mmCIF file of N, CA and C in Angstrom:
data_model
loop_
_atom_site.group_PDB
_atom_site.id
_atom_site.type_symbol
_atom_site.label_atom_id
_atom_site.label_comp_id
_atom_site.label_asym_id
_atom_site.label_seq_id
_atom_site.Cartn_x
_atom_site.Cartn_y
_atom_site.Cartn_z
ATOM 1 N N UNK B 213 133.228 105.159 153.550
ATOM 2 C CA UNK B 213 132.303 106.160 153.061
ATOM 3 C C UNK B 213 131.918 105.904 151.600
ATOM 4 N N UNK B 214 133.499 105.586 150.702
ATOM 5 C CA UNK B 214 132.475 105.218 149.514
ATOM 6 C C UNK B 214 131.845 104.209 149.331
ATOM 7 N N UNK B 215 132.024 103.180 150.270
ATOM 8 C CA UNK B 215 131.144 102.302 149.809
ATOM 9 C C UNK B 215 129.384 102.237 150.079
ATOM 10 N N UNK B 216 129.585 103.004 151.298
ATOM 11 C CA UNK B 216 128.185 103.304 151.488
ATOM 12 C C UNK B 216 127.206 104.166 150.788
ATOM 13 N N UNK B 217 127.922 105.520 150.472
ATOM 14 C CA UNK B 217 127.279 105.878 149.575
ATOM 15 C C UNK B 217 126.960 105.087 147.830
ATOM 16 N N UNK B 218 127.947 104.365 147.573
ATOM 17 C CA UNK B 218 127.673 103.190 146.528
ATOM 18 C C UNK B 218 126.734 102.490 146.782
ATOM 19 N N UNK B 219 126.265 101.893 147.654
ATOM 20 C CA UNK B 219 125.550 101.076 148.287
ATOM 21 C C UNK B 219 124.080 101.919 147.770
ATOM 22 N N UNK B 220 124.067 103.054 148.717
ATOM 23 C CA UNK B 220 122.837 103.780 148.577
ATOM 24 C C UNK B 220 122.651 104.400 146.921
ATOM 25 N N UNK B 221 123.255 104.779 146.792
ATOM 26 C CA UNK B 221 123.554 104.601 145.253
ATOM 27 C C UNK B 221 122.551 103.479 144.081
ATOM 28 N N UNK B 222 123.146 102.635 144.524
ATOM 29 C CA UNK B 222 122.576 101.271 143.779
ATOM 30 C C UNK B 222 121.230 100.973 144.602
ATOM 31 N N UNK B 223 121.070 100.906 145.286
ATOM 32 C CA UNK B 223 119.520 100.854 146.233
ATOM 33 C C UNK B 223 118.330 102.000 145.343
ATOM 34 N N UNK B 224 119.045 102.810 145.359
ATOM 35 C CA UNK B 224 118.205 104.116 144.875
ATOM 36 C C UNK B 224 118.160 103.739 143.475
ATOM 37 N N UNK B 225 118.902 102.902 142.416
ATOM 38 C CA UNK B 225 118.681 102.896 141.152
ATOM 39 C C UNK B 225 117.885 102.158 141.361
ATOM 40 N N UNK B 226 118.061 100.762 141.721
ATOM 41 C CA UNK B 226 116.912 99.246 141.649
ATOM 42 C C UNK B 226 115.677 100.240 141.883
ATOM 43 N N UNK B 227 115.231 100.623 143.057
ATOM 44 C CA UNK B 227 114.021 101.388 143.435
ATOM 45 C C UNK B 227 113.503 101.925 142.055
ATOM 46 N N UNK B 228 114.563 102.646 141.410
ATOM 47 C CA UNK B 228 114.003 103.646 140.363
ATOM 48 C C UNK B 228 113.284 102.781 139.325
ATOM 49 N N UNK B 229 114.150 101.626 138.785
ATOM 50 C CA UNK B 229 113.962 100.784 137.926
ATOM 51 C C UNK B 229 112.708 100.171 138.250
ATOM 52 N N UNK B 230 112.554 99.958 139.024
ATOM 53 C CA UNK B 230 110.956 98.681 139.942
ATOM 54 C C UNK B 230 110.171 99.839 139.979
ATOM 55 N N UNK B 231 110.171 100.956 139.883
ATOM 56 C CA UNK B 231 109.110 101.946 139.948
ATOM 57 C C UNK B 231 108.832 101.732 138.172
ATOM 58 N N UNK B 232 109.540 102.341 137.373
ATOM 59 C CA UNK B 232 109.488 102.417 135.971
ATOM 60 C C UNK B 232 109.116 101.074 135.446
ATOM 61 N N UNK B 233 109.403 99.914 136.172
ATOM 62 C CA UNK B 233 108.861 98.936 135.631
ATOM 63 C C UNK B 233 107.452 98.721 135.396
ATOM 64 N N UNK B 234 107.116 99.303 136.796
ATOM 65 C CA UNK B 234 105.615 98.840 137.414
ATOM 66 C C UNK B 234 105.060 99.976 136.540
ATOM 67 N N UNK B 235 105.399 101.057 136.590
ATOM 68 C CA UNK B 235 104.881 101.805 135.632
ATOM 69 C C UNK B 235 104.554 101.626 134.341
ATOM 70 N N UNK B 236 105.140 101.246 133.726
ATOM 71 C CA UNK B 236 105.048 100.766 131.972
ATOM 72 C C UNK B 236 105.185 99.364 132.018
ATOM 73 N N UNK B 237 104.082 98.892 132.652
ATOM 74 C CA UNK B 237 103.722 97.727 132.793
ATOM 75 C C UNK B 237 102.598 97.035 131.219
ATOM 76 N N UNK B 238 102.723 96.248 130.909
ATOM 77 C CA UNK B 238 102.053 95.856 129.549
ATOM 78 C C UNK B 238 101.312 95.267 129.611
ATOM 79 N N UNK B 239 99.691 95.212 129.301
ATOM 80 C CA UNK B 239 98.521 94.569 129.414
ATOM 81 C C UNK B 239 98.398 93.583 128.542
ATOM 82 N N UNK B 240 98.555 92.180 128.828
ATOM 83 C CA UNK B 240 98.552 91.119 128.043
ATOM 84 C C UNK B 240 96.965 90.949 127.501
ATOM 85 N N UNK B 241 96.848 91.277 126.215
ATOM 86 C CA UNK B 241 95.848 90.923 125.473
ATOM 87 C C UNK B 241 94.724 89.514 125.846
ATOM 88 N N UNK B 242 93.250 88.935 125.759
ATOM 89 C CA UNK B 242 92.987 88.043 126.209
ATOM 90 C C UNK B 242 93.104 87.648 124.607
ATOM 91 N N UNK B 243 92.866 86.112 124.646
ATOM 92 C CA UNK B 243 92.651 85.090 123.712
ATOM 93 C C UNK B 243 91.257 86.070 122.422
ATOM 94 N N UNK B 244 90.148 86.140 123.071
ATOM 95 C CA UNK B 244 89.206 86.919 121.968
ATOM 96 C C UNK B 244 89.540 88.141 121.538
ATOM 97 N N UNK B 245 90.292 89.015 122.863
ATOM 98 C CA UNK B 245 90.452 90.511 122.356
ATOM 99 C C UNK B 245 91.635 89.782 120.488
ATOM 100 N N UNK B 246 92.592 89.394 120.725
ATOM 101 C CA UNK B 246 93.276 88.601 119.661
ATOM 102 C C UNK B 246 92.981 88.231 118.583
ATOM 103 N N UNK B 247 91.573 87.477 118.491
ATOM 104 C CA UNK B 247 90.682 86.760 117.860
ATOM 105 C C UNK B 247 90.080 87.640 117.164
ATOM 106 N N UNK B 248 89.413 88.731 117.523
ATOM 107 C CA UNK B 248 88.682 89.445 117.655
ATOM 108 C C UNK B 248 89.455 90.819 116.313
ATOM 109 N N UNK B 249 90.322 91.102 117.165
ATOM 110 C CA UNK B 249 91.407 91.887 115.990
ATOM 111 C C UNK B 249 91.481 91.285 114.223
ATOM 112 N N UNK B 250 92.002 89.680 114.925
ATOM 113 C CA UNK B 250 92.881 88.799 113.770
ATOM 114 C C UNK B 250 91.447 89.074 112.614
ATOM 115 N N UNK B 251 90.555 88.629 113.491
ATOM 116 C CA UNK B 251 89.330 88.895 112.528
ATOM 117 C C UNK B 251 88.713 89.963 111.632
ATOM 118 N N UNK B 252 89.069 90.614 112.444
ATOM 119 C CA UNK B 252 88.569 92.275 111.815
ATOM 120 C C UNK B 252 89.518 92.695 110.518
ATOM 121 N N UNK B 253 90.576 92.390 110.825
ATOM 122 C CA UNK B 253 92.117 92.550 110.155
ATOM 123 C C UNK B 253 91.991 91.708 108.818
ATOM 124 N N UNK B 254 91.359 90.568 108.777
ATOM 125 C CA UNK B 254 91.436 89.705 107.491
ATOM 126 C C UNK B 254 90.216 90.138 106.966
ATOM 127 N N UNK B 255 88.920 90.862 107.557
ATOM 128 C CA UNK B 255 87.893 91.011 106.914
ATOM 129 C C UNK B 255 88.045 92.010 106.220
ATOM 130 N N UNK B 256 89.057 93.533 106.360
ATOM 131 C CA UNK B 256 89.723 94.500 106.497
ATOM 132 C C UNK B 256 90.059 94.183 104.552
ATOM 133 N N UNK B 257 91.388 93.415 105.494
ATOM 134 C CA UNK B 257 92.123 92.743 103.725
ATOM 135 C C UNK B 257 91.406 92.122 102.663
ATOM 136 N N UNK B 258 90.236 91.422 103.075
ATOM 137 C CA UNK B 258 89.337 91.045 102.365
ATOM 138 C C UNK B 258 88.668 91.997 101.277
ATOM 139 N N UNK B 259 88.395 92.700 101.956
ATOM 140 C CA UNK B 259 87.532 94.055 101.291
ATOM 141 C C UNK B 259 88.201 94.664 100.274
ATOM 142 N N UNK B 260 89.867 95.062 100.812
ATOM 143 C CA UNK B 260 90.524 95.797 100.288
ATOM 144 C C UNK B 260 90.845 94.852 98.618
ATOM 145 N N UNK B 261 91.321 93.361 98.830
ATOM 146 C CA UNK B 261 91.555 93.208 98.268
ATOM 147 C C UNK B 261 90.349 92.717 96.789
ATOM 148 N N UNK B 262 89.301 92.290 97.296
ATOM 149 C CA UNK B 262 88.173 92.276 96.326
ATOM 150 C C UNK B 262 87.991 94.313 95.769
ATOM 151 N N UNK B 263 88.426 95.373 96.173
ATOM 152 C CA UNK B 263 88.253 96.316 95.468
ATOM 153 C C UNK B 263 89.264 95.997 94.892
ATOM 154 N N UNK B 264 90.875 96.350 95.100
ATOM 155 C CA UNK B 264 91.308 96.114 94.291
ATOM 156 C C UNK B 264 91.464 94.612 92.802
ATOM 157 N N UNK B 265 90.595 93.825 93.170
ATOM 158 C CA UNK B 265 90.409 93.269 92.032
ATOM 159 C C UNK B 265 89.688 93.638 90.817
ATOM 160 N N UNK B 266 88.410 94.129 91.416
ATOM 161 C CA UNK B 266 87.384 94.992 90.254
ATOM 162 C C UNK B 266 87.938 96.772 90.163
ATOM 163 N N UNK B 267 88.460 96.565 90.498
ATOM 164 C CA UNK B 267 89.519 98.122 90.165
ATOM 165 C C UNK B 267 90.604 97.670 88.850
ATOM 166 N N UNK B 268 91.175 96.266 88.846
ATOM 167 C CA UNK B 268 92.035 95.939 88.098
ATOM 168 C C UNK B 268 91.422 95.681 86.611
ATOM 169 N N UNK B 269 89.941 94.698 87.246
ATOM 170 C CA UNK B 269 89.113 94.292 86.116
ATOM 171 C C UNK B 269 88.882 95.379 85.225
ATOM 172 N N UNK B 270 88.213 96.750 85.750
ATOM 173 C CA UNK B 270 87.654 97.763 85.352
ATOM 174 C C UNK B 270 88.500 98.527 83.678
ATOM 175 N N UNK B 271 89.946 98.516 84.877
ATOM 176 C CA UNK B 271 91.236 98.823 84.251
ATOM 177 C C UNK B 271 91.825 98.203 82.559
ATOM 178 N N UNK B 272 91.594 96.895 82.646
ATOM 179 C CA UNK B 272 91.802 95.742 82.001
ATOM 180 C C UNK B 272 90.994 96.182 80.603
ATOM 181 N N UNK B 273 89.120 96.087 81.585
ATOM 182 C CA UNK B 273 88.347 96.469 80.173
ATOM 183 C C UNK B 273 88.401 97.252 79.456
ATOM 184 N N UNK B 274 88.501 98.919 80.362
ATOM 185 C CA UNK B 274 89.007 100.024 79.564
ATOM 186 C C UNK B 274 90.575 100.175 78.620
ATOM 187 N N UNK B 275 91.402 99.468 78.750
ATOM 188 C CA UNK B 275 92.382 99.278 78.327
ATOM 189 C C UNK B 275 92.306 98.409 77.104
ATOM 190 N N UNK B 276 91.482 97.162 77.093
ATOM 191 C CA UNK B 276 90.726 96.719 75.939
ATOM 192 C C UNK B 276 90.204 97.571 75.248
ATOM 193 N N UNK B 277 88.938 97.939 76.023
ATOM 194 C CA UNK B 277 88.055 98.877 74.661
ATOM 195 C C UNK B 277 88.889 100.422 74.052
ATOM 196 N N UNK B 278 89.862 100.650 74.582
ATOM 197 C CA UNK B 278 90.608 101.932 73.746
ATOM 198 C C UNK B 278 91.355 101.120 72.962
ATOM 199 N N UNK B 279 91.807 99.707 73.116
ATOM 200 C CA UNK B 279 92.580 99.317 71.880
ATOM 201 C C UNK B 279 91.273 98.993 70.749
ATOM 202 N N UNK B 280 90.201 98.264 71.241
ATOM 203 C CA UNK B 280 89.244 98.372 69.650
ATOM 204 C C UNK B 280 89.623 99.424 69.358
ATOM 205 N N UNK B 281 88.862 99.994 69.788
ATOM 206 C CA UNK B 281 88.611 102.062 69.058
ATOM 207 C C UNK B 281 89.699 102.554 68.519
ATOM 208 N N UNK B 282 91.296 102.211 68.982
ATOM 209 C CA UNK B 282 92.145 102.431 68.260
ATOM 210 C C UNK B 282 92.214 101.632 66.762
ATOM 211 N N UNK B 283 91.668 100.523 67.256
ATOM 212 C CA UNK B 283 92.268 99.739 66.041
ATOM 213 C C UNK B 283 91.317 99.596 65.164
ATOM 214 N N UNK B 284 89.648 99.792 65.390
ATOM 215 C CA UNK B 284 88.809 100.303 64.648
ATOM 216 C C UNK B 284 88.459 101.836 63.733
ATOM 217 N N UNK B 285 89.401 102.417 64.169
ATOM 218 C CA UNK B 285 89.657 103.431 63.723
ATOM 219 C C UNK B 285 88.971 105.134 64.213
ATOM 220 N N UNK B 286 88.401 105.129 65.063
ATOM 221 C CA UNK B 286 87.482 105.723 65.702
ATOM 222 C C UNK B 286 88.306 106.900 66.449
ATOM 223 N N UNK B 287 88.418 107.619 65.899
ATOM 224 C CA UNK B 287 89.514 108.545 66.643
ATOM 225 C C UNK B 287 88.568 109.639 67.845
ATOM 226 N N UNK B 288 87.166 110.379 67.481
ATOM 227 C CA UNK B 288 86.385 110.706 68.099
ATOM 228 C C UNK B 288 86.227 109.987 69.409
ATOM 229 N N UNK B 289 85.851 108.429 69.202
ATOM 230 C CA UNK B 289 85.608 107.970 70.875
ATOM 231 C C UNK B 289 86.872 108.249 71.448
ATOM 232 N N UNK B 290 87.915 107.616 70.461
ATOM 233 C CA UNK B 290 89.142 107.866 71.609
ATOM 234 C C UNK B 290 89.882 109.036 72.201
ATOM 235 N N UNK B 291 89.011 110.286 71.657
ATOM 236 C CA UNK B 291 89.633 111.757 72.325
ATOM 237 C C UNK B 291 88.723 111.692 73.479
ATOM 238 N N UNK B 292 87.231 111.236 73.144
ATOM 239 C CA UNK B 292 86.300 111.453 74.027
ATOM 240 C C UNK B 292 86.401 111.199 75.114
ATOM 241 N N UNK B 293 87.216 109.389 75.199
ATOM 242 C CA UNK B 293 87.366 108.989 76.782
ATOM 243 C C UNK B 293 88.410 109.424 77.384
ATOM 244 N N UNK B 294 89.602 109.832 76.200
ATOM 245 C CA UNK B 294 90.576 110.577 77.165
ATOM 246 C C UNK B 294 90.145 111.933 77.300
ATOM 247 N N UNK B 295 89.532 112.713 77.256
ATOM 248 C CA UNK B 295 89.337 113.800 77.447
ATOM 249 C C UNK B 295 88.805 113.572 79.043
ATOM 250 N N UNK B 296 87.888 112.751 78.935
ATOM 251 C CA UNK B 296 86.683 112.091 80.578
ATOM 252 C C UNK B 296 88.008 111.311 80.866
ATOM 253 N N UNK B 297 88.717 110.707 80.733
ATOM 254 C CA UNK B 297 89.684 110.226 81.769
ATOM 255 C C UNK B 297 90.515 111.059 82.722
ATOM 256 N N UNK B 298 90.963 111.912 81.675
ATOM 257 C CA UNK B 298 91.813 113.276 82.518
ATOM 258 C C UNK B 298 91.199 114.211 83.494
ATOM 259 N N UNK B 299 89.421 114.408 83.176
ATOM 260 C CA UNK B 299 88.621 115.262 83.777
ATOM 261 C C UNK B 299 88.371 114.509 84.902
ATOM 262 N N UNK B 300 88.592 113.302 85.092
ATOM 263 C CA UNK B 300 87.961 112.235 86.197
ATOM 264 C C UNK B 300 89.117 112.021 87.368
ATOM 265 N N UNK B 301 90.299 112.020 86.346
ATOM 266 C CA UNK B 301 91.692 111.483 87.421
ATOM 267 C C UNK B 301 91.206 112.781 89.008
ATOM 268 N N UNK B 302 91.008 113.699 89.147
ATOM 269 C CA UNK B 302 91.064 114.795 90.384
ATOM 270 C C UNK B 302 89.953 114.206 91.572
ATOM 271 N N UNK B 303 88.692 113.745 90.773
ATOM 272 C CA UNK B 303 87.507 113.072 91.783
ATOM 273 C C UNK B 303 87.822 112.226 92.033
ATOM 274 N N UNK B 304 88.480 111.323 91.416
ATOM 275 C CA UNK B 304 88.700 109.792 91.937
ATOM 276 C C UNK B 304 89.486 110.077 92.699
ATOM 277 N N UNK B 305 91.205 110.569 92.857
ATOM 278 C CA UNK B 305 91.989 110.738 93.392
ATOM 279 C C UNK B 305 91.241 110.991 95.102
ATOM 280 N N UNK B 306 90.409 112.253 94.615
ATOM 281 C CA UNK B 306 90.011 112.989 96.267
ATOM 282 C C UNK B 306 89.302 111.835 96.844
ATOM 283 N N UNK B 307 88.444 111.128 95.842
ATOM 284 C CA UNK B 307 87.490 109.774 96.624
ATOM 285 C C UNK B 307 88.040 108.723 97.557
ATOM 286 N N UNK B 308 89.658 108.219 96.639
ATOM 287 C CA UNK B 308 90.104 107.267 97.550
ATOM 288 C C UNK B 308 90.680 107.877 98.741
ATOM 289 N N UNK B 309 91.224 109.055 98.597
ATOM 290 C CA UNK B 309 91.841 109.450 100.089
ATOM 291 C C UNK B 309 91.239 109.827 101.136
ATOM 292 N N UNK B 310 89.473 110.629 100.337
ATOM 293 C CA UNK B 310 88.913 110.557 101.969
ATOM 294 C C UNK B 310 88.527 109.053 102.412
ATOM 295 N N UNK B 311 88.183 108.338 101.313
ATOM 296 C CA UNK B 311 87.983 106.946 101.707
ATOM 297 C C UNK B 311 89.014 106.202 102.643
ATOM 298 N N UNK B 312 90.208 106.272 102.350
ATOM 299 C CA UNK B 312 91.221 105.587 102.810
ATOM 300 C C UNK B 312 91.642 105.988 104.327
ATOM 301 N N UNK B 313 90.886 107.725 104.755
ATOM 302 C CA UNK B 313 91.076 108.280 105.615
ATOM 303 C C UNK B 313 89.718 107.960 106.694
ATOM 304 N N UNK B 314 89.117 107.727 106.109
ATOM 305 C CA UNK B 314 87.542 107.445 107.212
ATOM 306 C C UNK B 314 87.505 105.801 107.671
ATOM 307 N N UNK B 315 88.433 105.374 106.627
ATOM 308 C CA UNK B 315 88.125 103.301 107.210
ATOM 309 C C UNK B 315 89.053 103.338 108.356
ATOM 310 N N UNK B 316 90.357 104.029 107.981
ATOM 311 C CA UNK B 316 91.510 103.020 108.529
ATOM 312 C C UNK B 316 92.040 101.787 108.046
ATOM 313 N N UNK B 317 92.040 101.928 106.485
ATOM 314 C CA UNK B 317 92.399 100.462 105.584
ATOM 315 C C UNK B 317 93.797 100.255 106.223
ATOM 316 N N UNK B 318 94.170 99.127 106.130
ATOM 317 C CA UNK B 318 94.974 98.818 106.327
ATOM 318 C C UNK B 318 95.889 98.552 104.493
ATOM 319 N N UNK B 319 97.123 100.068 104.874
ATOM 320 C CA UNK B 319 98.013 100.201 103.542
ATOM 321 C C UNK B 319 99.227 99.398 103.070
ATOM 322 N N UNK B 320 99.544 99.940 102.526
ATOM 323 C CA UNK B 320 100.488 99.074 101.800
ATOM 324 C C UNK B 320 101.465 99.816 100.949
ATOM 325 N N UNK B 321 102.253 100.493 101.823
ATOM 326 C CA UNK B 321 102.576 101.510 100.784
ATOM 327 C C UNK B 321 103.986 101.518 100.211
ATOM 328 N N UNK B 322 104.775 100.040 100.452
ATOM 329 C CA UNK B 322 105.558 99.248 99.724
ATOM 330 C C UNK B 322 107.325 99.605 100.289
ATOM 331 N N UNK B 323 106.957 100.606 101.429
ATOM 332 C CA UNK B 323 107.903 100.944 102.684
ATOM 333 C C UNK B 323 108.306 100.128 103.790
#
């Protein structure tokens, strides 16, 4: 008796397993669907990374021209742009995130 019910037992698992298999079965990608991605994906990074270059540039210059103005002595320009820097940080902020939310960039968020 126990072995038969063992028997049926193990019959009834394999079954279960070959059902769940066939079920969550995995669609092998073709060669272009692949291609096709790989492509999109580097054009993706491409983008991202030419903004972030003229984002860096931008950075660079302004970081230059507050050292003239510091070191020219100009204390007026230099309240002026920090005053517009601080007023600016909230728009930019909201810009990149709906931005970042409508592409689907591909992030990087160092996790």
């Amino acid at each position: 008796m126990k072995e038969g019910n063992e028997k049926e037992w193990v019959e009834q698992l394999m079954s279960d397993m070959k059902r769940l298999e066939d079920a969550h079965q995995a669609k092998v990608p073709q060669q272009y669907e692949l291609m096709n991605a790989l492509s999109e994906f580097k054009s993706r990074r491409k983008k991202a990374w030419k903004r972030e270059l003229a984002i860096f540039i931008f950075t660079a210059l302004t970081i230059l021209a507050a050292y003239f103005v510091v070191s020219l002595r100009m204390p007026t320009v230099f309240l002026w742009g920090q005053i517009l820097a601080i007023i600016m940080i909230p728009f930019i902020y909201a810009a990149e995130k709906k931005r970042r939310r409508s592409s689907n960039e591909v992030l990087d968020d160092g996790v």
